[in-house]
Amino acid sequence: MISRLGAPPKLIKIRIGNCDNQKLWDFIRKRLLNSIDLLTNTDTAIIELN
């Protein structure tokens, strides 16, 4: 679970699956990783990452 300090916790589930459109999956994965980096590099507390 990744939550911003002072905000309600937000549950993020990451499941690696098969995607027919590899370019689309790469784009989504890149955006997801960027979002996680943004969360972890700001005022956040990482409690649990499933």
PDB file of C-alpha atoms in Angstrom:
ATOM      1  CA  MET A   1       0.000   0.000   0.000  1.00  0.00           C
ATOM      2  CA  ILE A   2       1.381   3.376  -1.011  1.00  0.00           C
ATOM      3  CA  SER A   3      -0.080   6.395   0.694  1.00  0.00           C
ATOM      4  CA  ARG A   4       0.674  10.075   0.796  1.00  0.00           C
ATOM      5  CA  LEU A   5       1.285  11.418   4.267  1.00  0.00           C
ATOM      6  CA  GLY A   6      -1.856  13.124   5.498  1.00  0.00           C
ATOM      7  CA  ALA A   7      -4.049  11.562   2.823  1.00  0.00           C
ATOM      8  CA  PRO A   8      -6.187   8.417   2.866  1.00  0.00           C
ATOM      9  CA  PRO A   9      -4.210   5.326   1.834  1.00  0.00           C
ATOM     10  CA  LYS A  10      -4.494   4.276  -1.771  1.00  0.00           C
ATOM     11  CA  LEU A  11      -4.071   0.639  -2.672  1.00  0.00           C
ATOM     12  CA  ILE A  12      -2.065  -0.014  -5.821  1.00  0.00           C
ATOM     13  CA  LYS A  13      -2.067  -3.535  -7.191  1.00  0.00           C
ATOM     14  CA  ILE A  14       0.448  -4.376  -9.887  1.00  0.00           C
ATOM     15  CA  ARG A  15      -0.148  -7.534 -11.860  1.00  0.00           C
ATOM     16  CA  ILE A  16       2.120  -8.455 -14.738  1.00  0.00           C
ATOM     17  CA  GLY A  17       0.035 -10.037 -17.465  1.00  0.00           C
ATOM     18  CA  ASN A  18       0.117 -10.818 -21.146  1.00  0.00           C
ATOM     19  CA  CYS A  19      -0.873  -7.917 -23.354  1.00  0.00           C
ATOM     20  CA  ASP A  20      -1.448  -8.439 -27.072  1.00  0.00           C
ATOM     21  CA  ASN A  21      -0.320  -4.910 -27.850  1.00  0.00           C
ATOM     22  CA  GLN A  22       3.255  -4.769 -26.569  1.00  0.00           C
ATOM     23  CA  LYS A  23       3.654  -1.056 -27.333  1.00  0.00           C
ATOM     24  CA  LEU A  24       0.531  -0.239 -25.335  1.00  0.00           C
ATOM     25  CA  TRP A  25       1.726  -2.370 -22.410  1.00  0.00           C
ATOM     26  CA  ASP A  26       5.180  -0.730 -22.498  1.00  0.00           C
ATOM     27  CA  PHE A  27       3.531   2.702 -22.422  1.00  0.00           C
ATOM     28  CA  ILE A  28       1.261   1.789 -19.517  1.00  0.00           C
ATOM     29  CA  ARG A  29       4.138   0.144 -17.648  1.00  0.00           C
ATOM     30  CA  LYS A  30       6.354   3.187 -18.151  1.00  0.00           C
ATOM     31  CA  ARG A  31       3.651   5.537 -16.886  1.00  0.00           C
ATOM     32  CA  LEU A  32       2.994   3.240 -13.913  1.00  0.00           C
ATOM     33  CA  LEU A  33       6.669   3.109 -12.963  1.00  0.00           C
ATOM     34  CA  ASN A  34       6.923   6.898 -13.306  1.00  0.00           C
ATOM     35  CA  SER A  35       3.918   7.306 -11.026  1.00  0.00           C
ATOM     36  CA  ILE A  36       5.444   5.002  -8.436  1.00  0.00           C
ATOM     37  CA  ASP A  37       8.743   6.907  -8.631  1.00  0.00           C
ATOM     38  CA  LEU A  38       6.872  10.169  -8.147  1.00  0.00           C
ATOM     39  CA  LEU A  39       5.061   8.789  -5.112  1.00  0.00           C
ATOM     40  CA  THR A  40       8.160   7.290  -3.523  1.00  0.00           C
ATOM     41  CA  ASN A  41      10.325  10.362  -4.126  1.00  0.00           C
ATOM     42  CA  THR A  42       7.892  12.807  -2.527  1.00  0.00           C
ATOM     43  CA  ASP A  43       6.410  13.000   0.965  1.00  0.00           C
ATOM     44  CA  THR A  44       5.162   9.429   1.046  1.00  0.00           C
ATOM     45  CA  ALA A  45       5.261   6.472   3.353  1.00  0.00           C
ATOM     46  CA  ILE A  46       5.548   3.068   1.747  1.00  0.00           C
ATOM     47  CA  ILE A  47       3.678   0.594   3.901  1.00  0.00           C
ATOM     48  CA  GLU A  48       3.234  -2.386   1.627  1.00  0.00           C
ATOM     49  CA  LEU A  49       3.619  -3.039  -2.093  1.00  0.00           C
ATOM     50  CA  ASN A  50       1.788  -6.094  -3.385  1.00  0.00           C
TER      51      ASN A  50
END
